[in-house]
Coordinates of C-alpha atoms in Angstrom, one line a residue:
M1 CA 142.7 69.1 -9.0
I2 CA 139.4 70.6 -9.8
R3 CA 136.7 70.1 -7.1
T4 CA 132.9 70.4 -7.2
L5 CA 131.2 72.2 -4.3
T6 CA 127.9 70.8 -3.0
G7 CA 126.4 72.7 -0.1
R8 CA 135.3 81.6 -7.3
T9 CA 134.4 97.9 -12.8
G10 CA 131.1 99.3 -10.9
R11 CA 133.6 100.6 -8.4
I12 CA 131.8 100.0 -5.2
T13 CA 133.2 101.3 -1.9
T14 CA 132.2 100.3 1.6
L15 CA 130.5 103.6 2.0
S16 CA 128.4 103.2 -1.1
L17 CA 127.4 99.6 -0.5
A18 CA 124.0 100.4 1.0
A19 CA 123.1 102.7 -1.9
F20 CA 124.2 100.0 -4.3
L21 CA 122.0 97.4 -2.6
G22 CA 119.0 99.7 -2.8
S23 CA 119.4 101.1 -6.2
T24 CA 120.8 98.4 -8.5
A25 CA 120.5 95.0 -6.9
L26 CA 118.5 92.3 -8.6
A27 CA 116.6 90.1 -6.2
L28 CA 118.3 86.8 -5.7
A29 CA 116.0 84.2 -7.0
A30 CA 116.4 80.6 -7.8
G31 CA 117.3 81.4 -11.4
K32 CA 119.5 84.5 -10.8
I33 CA 122.7 85.1 -9.0
D34 CA 125.1 88.0 -8.6
V35 CA 128.8 87.2 -8.4
A36 CA 131.3 89.7 -7.0
I37 CA 134.5 89.9 -9.0
I38 CA 137.7 91.9 -8.2
G39 CA 137.1 94.6 -10.8
E40 CA 136.0 95.6 -14.2
P41 CA 137.5 93.2 -16.8
P42 CA 139.8 95.2 -19.1
T43 CA 138.1 93.5 -22.1
L44 CA 135.4 90.9 -22.9
D45 CA 137.6 89.5 -25.7
P46 CA 139.5 86.6 -24.0
M47 CA 142.0 86.4 -26.8
M48 CA 143.3 89.8 -25.8
S49 CA 144.0 89.2 -22.1
T50 CA 145.6 86.8 -19.7
A51 CA 143.7 88.4 -16.7
D52 CA 141.8 85.9 -14.5
V53 CA 138.9 88.3 -14.2
V54 CA 138.4 88.1 -18.0
S55 CA 138.4 84.3 -18.0
I56 CA 135.9 84.0 -15.1
V57 CA 133.3 86.0 -17.0
T58 CA 134.0 85.1 -20.7
Q59 CA 134.1 81.3 -20.3
H60 CA 130.3 81.4 -19.9
V61 CA 130.0 83.2 -23.3
Y62 CA 132.7 81.7 -25.5
E63 CA 133.9 78.1 -26.0
T64 CA 137.1 76.6 -27.3
L65 CA 137.8 73.4 -29.3
Y66 CA 139.0 71.7 -26.2
T67 CA 138.9 72.1 -22.4
F68 CA 140.1 70.4 -19.2
D69 CA 138.4 67.7 -17.2
E70 CA 138.6 67.3 -13.4
N71 CA 142.1 65.7 -13.7
W72 CA 143.3 68.6 -15.9
D73 CA 143.4 66.3 -18.9
V74 CA 142.5 67.7 -22.2
A75 CA 138.9 66.9 -23.3
P76 CA 136.9 67.9 -26.4
L77 CA 134.4 70.8 -26.2
L78 CA 133.5 72.2 -29.6
A79 CA 135.7 69.5 -31.2
E80 CA 133.9 66.2 -31.6
S81 CA 136.8 64.3 -30.2
L82 CA 140.5 64.5 -29.5
P83 CA 142.4 65.2 -32.8
F84 CA 144.0 62.7 -35.1
I85 CA 147.7 63.4 -34.9
S86 CA 150.2 62.3 -37.5
E87 CA 153.1 60.0 -36.6
D88 CA 155.6 62.8 -36.9
G89 CA 153.5 64.9 -34.5
K90 CA 153.1 67.8 -37.0
T91 CA 149.6 67.4 -38.4
Y92 CA 146.5 67.7 -36.2
K93 CA 143.1 66.8 -37.8
I94 CA 140.3 68.1 -35.6
P95 CA 136.7 66.9 -36.2
L96 CA 134.1 69.5 -35.2
R97 CA 130.7 69.0 -33.6
E98 CA 127.8 69.6 -35.9
G99 CA 124.7 71.5 -35.1
I100 CA 126.4 74.2 -33.0
T101 CA 124.8 77.6 -33.1
F102 CA 126.3 81.0 -32.3
H103 CA 124.4 83.5 -30.1
D104 CA 123.5 85.4 -33.3
G105 CA 121.7 82.4 -34.7
S106 CA 124.3 81.5 -37.3
A107 CA 125.7 78.0 -37.6
M108 CA 129.3 77.2 -36.6
D109 CA 131.4 75.5 -39.3
S110 CA 135.1 75.0 -40.1
A111 CA 135.4 78.4 -41.8
D112 CA 134.6 80.1 -38.5
V113 CA 137.1 78.0 -36.6
V114 CA 139.9 78.5 -39.1
A115 CA 139.3 82.3 -39.1
A116 CA 139.2 82.5 -35.3
L117 CA 142.3 80.4 -34.8
K118 CA 144.2 82.5 -37.3
R119 CA 143.2 85.6 -35.3
W120 CA 144.3 83.9 -32.1
T121 CA 147.8 83.4 -33.5
T122 CA 148.1 87.1 -34.3
V123 CA 146.6 88.8 -31.3
A124 CA 146.6 86.5 -28.3
A125 CA 149.7 86.1 -26.1
R126 CA 149.5 82.4 -26.1
G127 CA 148.5 82.2 -29.8
K128 CA 151.5 84.3 -30.7
S129 CA 153.8 81.9 -28.7
V130 CA 152.9 79.1 -31.1
A131 CA 152.4 81.0 -34.3
G132 CA 155.9 80.5 -35.5
M133 CA 155.5 76.8 -35.4
I134 CA 152.2 76.7 -37.4
D135 CA 152.6 76.3 -41.2
S136 CA 148.9 76.3 -41.9
I137 CA 145.4 76.2 -40.5
E138 CA 142.9 75.0 -43.1
A139 CA 139.3 73.7 -43.4
E140 CA 138.8 70.2 -44.8
G141 CA 135.2 70.3 -45.6
P142 CA 132.6 72.0 -43.3
S143 CA 133.3 69.9 -40.2
V144 CA 137.1 69.3 -40.1
V145 CA 140.0 71.7 -39.3
V146 CA 143.6 70.7 -40.0
I147 CA 146.6 72.4 -38.3
K148 CA 150.0 71.7 -39.7
L149 CA 153.1 72.5 -37.7
N150 CA 156.7 72.8 -38.9
K151 CA 157.9 70.9 -35.9
P152 CA 156.3 68.9 -33.1
Y153 CA 154.8 71.0 -30.3
S154 CA 153.6 69.0 -27.4
P155 CA 151.6 71.7 -25.5
L156 CA 149.4 72.6 -28.5
L157 CA 146.2 70.9 -27.2
S158 CA 146.6 72.5 -23.7
L159 CA 146.9 75.9 -25.4
L160 CA 143.7 75.3 -27.4
A161 CA 142.0 74.2 -24.2
F162 CA 142.8 77.1 -21.9
S163 CA 140.2 79.7 -21.2
N164 CA 142.9 82.4 -20.6
S165 CA 144.2 84.2 -23.7
A166 CA 141.8 81.7 -25.2
A167 CA 141.5 80.3 -28.7
I168 CA 137.7 81.0 -28.7
V169 CA 135.5 80.1 -31.6
V170 CA 133.4 83.0 -32.9
P171 CA 131.6 83.9 -36.2
Q172 CA 134.1 84.9 -38.8
E173 CA 132.0 88.0 -39.6
I174 CA 132.8 89.6 -36.2
L175 CA 136.5 89.1 -36.5
G176 CA 139.0 92.0 -36.8
E177 CA 141.5 93.8 -34.7
K178 CA 138.7 94.0 -32.2
L179 CA 135.6 91.8 -32.1
S180 CA 132.6 93.7 -33.4
A181 CA 130.2 91.9 -31.1
T182 CA 130.2 89.7 -28.1
V183 CA 129.0 86.5 -29.7
G184 CA 130.0 82.9 -28.8
T185 CA 128.5 79.4 -28.5
G186 CA 128.5 79.2 -24.7
P187 CA 125.5 78.4 -22.4
Y188 CA 125.1 82.1 -21.6
K189 CA 125.0 85.2 -23.8
L190 CA 125.6 88.9 -23.1
I191 CA 122.4 90.7 -22.2
E192 CA 123.9 94.0 -20.9
H193 CA 127.3 95.4 -20.0
A194 CA 127.3 98.5 -17.9
P195 CA 131.0 99.2 -17.5
D196 CA 132.1 99.5 -13.9
R197 CA 128.6 98.4 -12.7
Y198 CA 127.8 94.9 -14.0
I199 CA 128.0 92.4 -16.8
Q200 CA 124.6 90.6 -17.2
L201 CA 124.5 87.2 -18.9
G202 CA 121.3 85.3 -19.8
K203 CA 120.6 81.8 -20.8
F204 CA 121.2 81.1 -24.5
D205 CA 118.2 79.1 -25.7
G206 CA 120.1 77.7 -28.7
F207 CA 122.9 76.2 -26.6
K208 CA 123.9 72.6 -27.4
S209 CA 125.6 70.9 -24.5
R210 CA 127.9 67.9 -24.7
S211 CA 126.3 64.7 -23.5
E212 CA 129.1 63.3 -21.4
P213 CA 128.9 63.6 -17.6
S214 CA 130.3 66.8 -16.2
S215 CA 133.9 66.6 -15.3
G216 CA 135.8 69.8 -14.5
S217 CA 134.8 72.1 -17.3
A218 CA 134.3 69.2 -19.7
G219 CA 131.2 67.2 -20.4
A220 CA 127.6 68.5 -19.9
R221 CA 127.0 72.1 -19.1
A222 CA 123.6 72.6 -17.6
Q223 CA 121.9 76.0 -17.8
T224 CA 120.4 75.6 -14.4
L225 CA 120.5 79.4 -13.8
D226 CA 118.5 81.8 -16.0
E227 CA 120.8 84.7 -15.3
I228 CA 124.3 85.4 -14.0
R229 CA 125.4 89.0 -13.2
F230 CA 129.0 89.7 -12.6
V231 CA 129.5 92.8 -10.4
P232 CA 132.9 94.5 -10.3
V233 CA 133.8 95.2 -6.6
P234 CA 137.4 96.4 -6.3
D235 CA 137.4 96.6 -2.5
A236 CA 137.9 93.1 -1.0
N237 CA 136.1 94.0 2.3
T238 CA 133.1 95.2 0.3
R239 CA 133.0 91.9 -1.5
V240 CA 132.8 90.2 2.0
E241 CA 130.1 92.6 3.2
G242 CA 128.1 92.1 0.1
L243 CA 128.3 88.3 0.4
I244 CA 127.2 88.4 4.1
S245 CA 124.4 90.9 3.4
G246 CA 122.9 88.6 0.8
Q247 CA 123.7 90.8 -2.2
F248 CA 126.1 88.2 -3.7
A249 CA 125.7 84.5 -4.1
F250 CA 129.4 84.1 -4.7
A251 CA 132.5 86.3 -4.1
D252 CA 135.9 85.8 -5.6
S253 CA 139.3 86.6 -4.1
L254 CA 138.6 87.4 -0.4
P255 CA 141.1 88.3 2.3
T256 CA 142.2 85.6 4.6
E257 CA 140.9 87.7 7.6
A258 CA 137.4 87.1 6.4
F259 CA 137.6 83.3 6.7
G260 CA 136.6 83.1 10.4
R261 CA 133.8 85.6 10.0
L262 CA 132.3 83.7 7.0
S263 CA 132.6 80.4 8.9
E264 CA 130.4 81.8 11.7
S265 CA 127.7 83.0 9.3
A266 CA 124.3 81.2 9.2
S267 CA 123.8 82.0 5.5
V268 CA 127.3 82.0 3.8
E269 CA 130.5 80.0 4.1
P270 CA 134.1 80.4 3.1
V271 CA 135.7 78.2 0.4
L272 CA 139.4 77.4 0.4
L273 CA 141.0 76.3 -2.8
R274 CA 144.3 74.5 -1.9
P275 CA 146.7 74.8 -3.6
F276 CA 145.7 77.7 -5.6
G277 CA 148.8 79.4 -7.0
W278 CA 151.8 81.6 -6.6
P279 CA 152.4 85.3 -6.2
L280 CA 155.3 86.7 -8.2
F281 CA 157.3 89.8 -9.0
A282 CA 157.7 90.2 -12.8
F283 CA 160.7 92.2 -14.0
N284 CA 160.8 94.5 -17.0
L285 CA 163.5 93.0 -19.2
K286 CA 162.8 95.4 -22.1
K287 CA 163.7 98.8 -20.6
G288 CA 164.9 100.4 -17.5
I289 CA 167.1 99.2 -14.6
G290 CA 165.6 95.7 -14.7
T291 CA 167.5 95.0 -17.9
N292 CA 170.6 94.8 -15.7
L293 CA 171.0 91.2 -14.4
G294 CA 172.9 92.4 -11.3
I295 CA 169.9 94.6 -10.3
R296 CA 167.6 91.6 -10.6
Q297 CA 169.9 89.4 -8.7
A298 CA 170.2 92.0 -5.9
V299 CA 166.4 92.1 -5.7
Q300 CA 166.3 88.3 -5.4
A301 CA 169.0 88.4 -2.7
A302 CA 167.2 91.1 -0.7
L303 CA 163.6 89.8 -0.6
S304 CA 162.3 87.8 2.4
P305 CA 159.4 85.7 1.1
D306 CA 158.6 84.5 4.7
D307 CA 157.9 88.1 5.7
M308 CA 156.0 89.0 2.6
L309 CA 153.7 85.9 2.8
F310 CA 153.0 86.3 6.4
A311 CA 152.1 90.0 5.9
A312 CA 149.9 89.0 2.9
F313 CA 148.1 86.0 4.4
G314 CA 148.6 86.1 8.2
D315 CA 148.5 82.4 8.8
D316 CA 150.5 79.6 7.3
K317 CA 147.4 77.6 6.5
Y318 CA 147.0 80.0 3.7
F319 CA 150.6 79.9 2.3
V320 CA 153.8 77.9 1.9
V321 CA 157.4 79.2 1.6
D322 CA 158.5 77.1 -1.3
A323 CA 161.1 77.6 -4.1
A324 CA 159.5 75.1 -6.5
L325 CA 157.5 76.6 -9.4
F326 CA 155.0 73.8 -9.0
P327 CA 153.9 72.2 -5.7
E328 CA 154.5 68.6 -5.0
Q329 CA 151.1 67.5 -6.2
F330 CA 152.3 68.2 -9.8
P331 CA 154.7 66.1 -11.9
W332 CA 156.7 69.3 -12.7
N333 CA 157.8 69.7 -9.1
N334 CA 161.6 69.9 -8.6
E335 CA 164.2 71.6 -6.4
E336 CA 166.5 73.2 -9.0
G337 CA 167.7 76.7 -8.0
K338 CA 166.3 76.6 -4.5
E339 CA 169.6 77.8 -3.0
L340 CA 168.9 81.2 -4.5
Y341 CA 165.4 81.4 -3.0
A342 CA 164.6 83.1 0.3
Q343 CA 168.0 84.6 0.8
A344 CA 166.7 87.7 2.7
N345 CA 170.3 89.0 2.7
P346 CA 170.5 92.8 2.4
E347 CA 174.3 92.8 2.8
K348 CA 174.8 90.4 -0.1
A349 CA 172.3 92.5 -2.1
K350 CA 174.3 95.7 -1.4
E351 CA 177.5 94.0 -2.8
I352 CA 175.7 92.9 -5.9
L353 CA 174.3 96.4 -6.4
A354 CA 177.7 97.9 -6.2
K355 CA 179.1 95.6 -8.8
A356 CA 176.0 96.2 -11.0
G357 CA 176.7 100.0 -11.0
Y358 CA 173.5 101.0 -9.3
K359 CA 173.3 104.8 -8.8
G360 CA 170.1 105.1 -6.8
E361 CA 167.6 105.2 -9.6
P362 CA 164.0 104.5 -8.5
L363 CA 162.9 100.9 -8.7
R364 CA 159.3 101.3 -9.8
I365 CA 157.0 98.6 -8.4
L366 CA 153.6 98.5 -10.0
T367 CA 150.9 97.0 -7.8
S368 CA 147.2 97.2 -7.0
R369 CA 145.0 97.0 -3.9
Q370 CA 142.2 95.1 -5.7
Y371 CA 144.3 92.0 -4.8
E372 CA 145.1 93.2 -1.3
F373 CA 147.7 90.6 -0.8
H374 CA 149.7 92.1 -3.7
F375 CA 149.8 95.4 -1.9
K376 CA 150.8 93.9 1.4
M377 CA 153.7 92.1 -0.2
A378 CA 154.7 95.3 -1.9
E379 CA 155.0 97.1 1.4
V380 CA 157.3 94.5 2.9
A381 CA 159.3 94.2 -0.3
K382 CA 159.8 98.0 -0.2
M383 CA 161.3 97.7 3.3
N384 CA 163.5 94.7 2.2
L385 CA 164.8 96.6 -0.8
E386 CA 165.4 99.9 1.0
A387 CA 167.5 98.0 3.6
A388 CA 169.6 96.7 0.7
G389 CA 170.2 100.2 -0.7
F390 CA 167.5 100.5 -3.3
T391 CA 165.4 103.6 -3.9
V392 CA 161.9 102.2 -4.2
Q393 CA 158.8 103.8 -5.8
L394 CA 155.5 102.1 -5.2
D395 CA 152.9 102.9 -7.9
V396 CA 149.5 101.7 -6.6
V397 CA 146.8 101.7 -9.2
E398 CA 143.6 99.8 -10.0
W399 CA 144.0 96.4 -11.5
A400 CA 142.7 97.4 -15.0
T401 CA 145.3 100.2 -15.0
L402 CA 148.1 97.8 -14.0
I403 CA 147.1 95.5 -16.9
E404 CA 147.3 98.5 -19.2
R405 CA 150.5 99.9 -17.9
R406 CA 152.4 96.7 -17.9
G407 CA 152.1 96.7 -21.7
N408 CA 154.3 99.9 -21.8
P409 CA 157.8 99.1 -20.7
D410 CA 158.5 102.8 -20.1
L411 CA 156.3 102.9 -17.0
W412 CA 157.5 100.2 -14.6
D413 CA 160.4 98.0 -13.5
I414 CA 158.5 95.3 -11.5
Y415 CA 154.8 94.5 -11.5
I416 CA 153.2 92.2 -8.9
T417 CA 150.8 89.6 -10.0
H418 CA 149.9 86.0 -9.3
S419 CA 149.2 82.8 -11.3
P420 CA 147.2 79.7 -10.5
F421 CA 149.1 76.5 -10.7
L422 CA 148.4 75.4 -14.3
P423 CA 148.4 71.9 -15.7
E424 CA 151.1 72.7 -18.3
P425 CA 154.1 74.9 -17.7
T426 CA 153.9 76.5 -21.1
L427 CA 150.5 78.0 -20.3
T428 CA 152.4 80.4 -18.1
N429 CA 153.4 83.1 -20.6
L430 CA 156.2 84.4 -18.5
Y431 CA 158.6 82.0 -20.2
V432 CA 158.0 83.4 -23.7
E433 CA 159.6 86.4 -25.2
N434 CA 156.4 88.1 -26.2
S435 CA 155.1 88.3 -22.6
P436 CA 155.1 91.7 -20.9
I437 CA 158.4 90.9 -19.3
G438 CA 160.2 89.9 -22.5
W439 CA 162.5 87.1 -21.4
V440 CA 165.0 86.6 -24.2
S441 CA 168.0 84.3 -23.6
A442 CA 169.9 81.8 -25.6
N443 CA 169.8 79.4 -22.6
R444 CA 166.1 79.9 -22.2
D445 CA 165.5 79.3 -26.0
A446 CA 167.4 76.0 -26.0
V447 CA 165.7 74.6 -22.9
Y448 CA 162.2 75.8 -23.8
A449 CA 162.6 74.2 -27.3
R450 CA 163.2 70.9 -25.6
L451 CA 160.3 71.4 -23.2
T452 CA 157.9 72.0 -26.1
G453 CA 159.4 69.7 -28.6
E454 CA 159.6 66.5 -26.5
S455 CA 156.6 64.3 -26.3
D456 CA 158.0 61.9 -23.6
P457 CA 156.7 63.1 -20.2
V458 CA 159.9 62.2 -18.3
A459 CA 162.1 64.2 -20.8
R460 CA 159.7 67.1 -20.6
Q461 CA 159.9 67.1 -16.8
A462 CA 163.7 67.1 -17.0
A463 CA 163.6 70.1 -19.4
F464 CA 161.4 72.0 -17.0
A465 CA 163.7 71.4 -14.1
E466 CA 166.5 73.1 -16.2
L467 CA 164.1 75.9 -17.0
Q468 CA 163.4 76.4 -13.3
K469 CA 167.1 76.6 -12.6
L470 CA 167.4 79.3 -15.3
V471 CA 164.7 81.3 -13.6
Y472 CA 166.8 81.5 -10.4
E473 CA 170.0 82.3 -12.4
E474 CA 168.6 84.9 -14.8
V475 CA 165.8 86.2 -12.6
P476 CA 163.1 87.1 -15.2
F477 CA 160.6 87.0 -12.3
Y478 CA 160.6 86.1 -8.6
K479 CA 158.3 83.5 -7.1
V480 CA 157.3 84.7 -3.6
G481 CA 155.8 81.4 -2.6
G482 CA 152.6 79.4 -2.8
F483 CA 149.2 80.3 -1.5
N484 CA 145.6 79.0 -1.1
A485 CA 142.7 81.1 -2.3
V486 CA 139.7 82.2 -0.1
M487 CA 136.4 82.6 -1.8
G488 CA 132.9 82.7 -0.4
K489 CA 129.4 81.5 -1.3
K490 CA 125.8 81.3 -0.1
K491 CA 125.3 78.0 1.7
D492 CA 122.4 77.1 -0.6
L493 CA 124.4 77.7 -3.8
S494 CA 125.4 74.2 -5.0
G495 CA 126.9 72.7 -8.1
V496 CA 129.7 75.2 -8.5
T497 CA 132.9 73.5 -9.8
L498 CA 135.7 75.2 -7.9
T499 CA 138.7 76.1 -10.0
P500 CA 141.0 79.1 -10.1
W501 CA 138.4 80.4 -12.6
P502 CA 135.0 79.4 -11.0
F503 CA 132.1 78.9 -13.4
F504 CA 128.4 78.7 -12.8
W505 CA 126.8 76.5 -15.4
N506 CA 125.6 73.4 -13.4
A507 CA 125.1 75.7 -10.4
K508 CA 121.8 76.3 -8.7
L509 CA 120.5 78.5 -5.8
G510 CA 118.1 76.9 -3.3
N511 CA 116.7 73.4 -3.1

């Protein structure tokens, strides 16, 4: 559920905070806010990344044909309405809004949308996942786009609505292997990007909002703020200090230890998004020792999620030890495979390792301290795995470096990440073979085809239960548990719609 709050790299260290405040801070005024994010986004092209930090920034600049309302239902954004879908489920006719202008002053039309969607199917992880099912994307006049599939694909609209690995609409003139400019249709445009220091967005005077009431990220988008500046702050404690000092109006991804301190502040307050998501260990199924199923099963047998979650979050109000890949609030919740979760059995892991032919090769775990809870889980996992006979190598890097390295299967065996709970299972790219982990399996292929080909919700839920069972049997990744996210904001910042990717249209500072 999306909720609305009323009353979510410059590499800044704790030692350099005072200097930063004095030398680069913009005064917080009613029309300007600074937002602390976890690091420098690896790109400002949201097609090219599934990183949350990219989505948080770029959703203000770019828009998609569809988006999600407060109930996580698909709603039109740049599309005029939901599409007209043929009876066989293979043709989508999408009417476009008219009078939409890009930041460069040019008008959006169907040619721009067609070109952008074609690029999305070739460069974006989620676009690639559906590319093989698309026969054509064509314009039908200046204000209609027609997508023809070779078989029904029920998650298509959710993919087109997601701001992560997003099917953004941009002028066809800037398209290429890389975008030649940062130009969208969103309420804010890029003013200045000083890498590792800030990303400054300003109000786009030509923006055309929808007229429906705001609901989640759907409906009206008011440009209440004149300027939003996203400041990369890799150190979590520095984000806390900057929020308390007044430098930041909002700070993302804060440590649970800060909750009490923020609660006692006269000027700021903590924000708890519950449930938020799930931390996970993703295996490299392309190269290295992780290609051995026995190795992965031994890791699964050795790990203690109770210990990892307690080390990461400290209090069970911030986490839950749960095998299900979706919490009970979601229709996808099921208990398949739970007997293989939370085994915490080093002796069993040793037996599996012996049968797998393990010879002491380093198990390379790639993690980052920018999400401090990742690192804390990695430390406990190292102890669990060493007790089971593994040789463990922790590679601790900055988050942008982790994103880069996970694309090279020669450099890692496990990387630690997390995902928010998403409205549609197929939005999690871990299930598709072109993800960084590369899960290829005949069983997975058959079940996934049913999950995406069925339109009946009950049949789709049954297919996902089978997919969850396969996750525990084939171990492409390991769900550690569920957790709630701590963020922080100034008490007089209102109108922020709280989601895993917080956005700041409709927000205002002061009375």
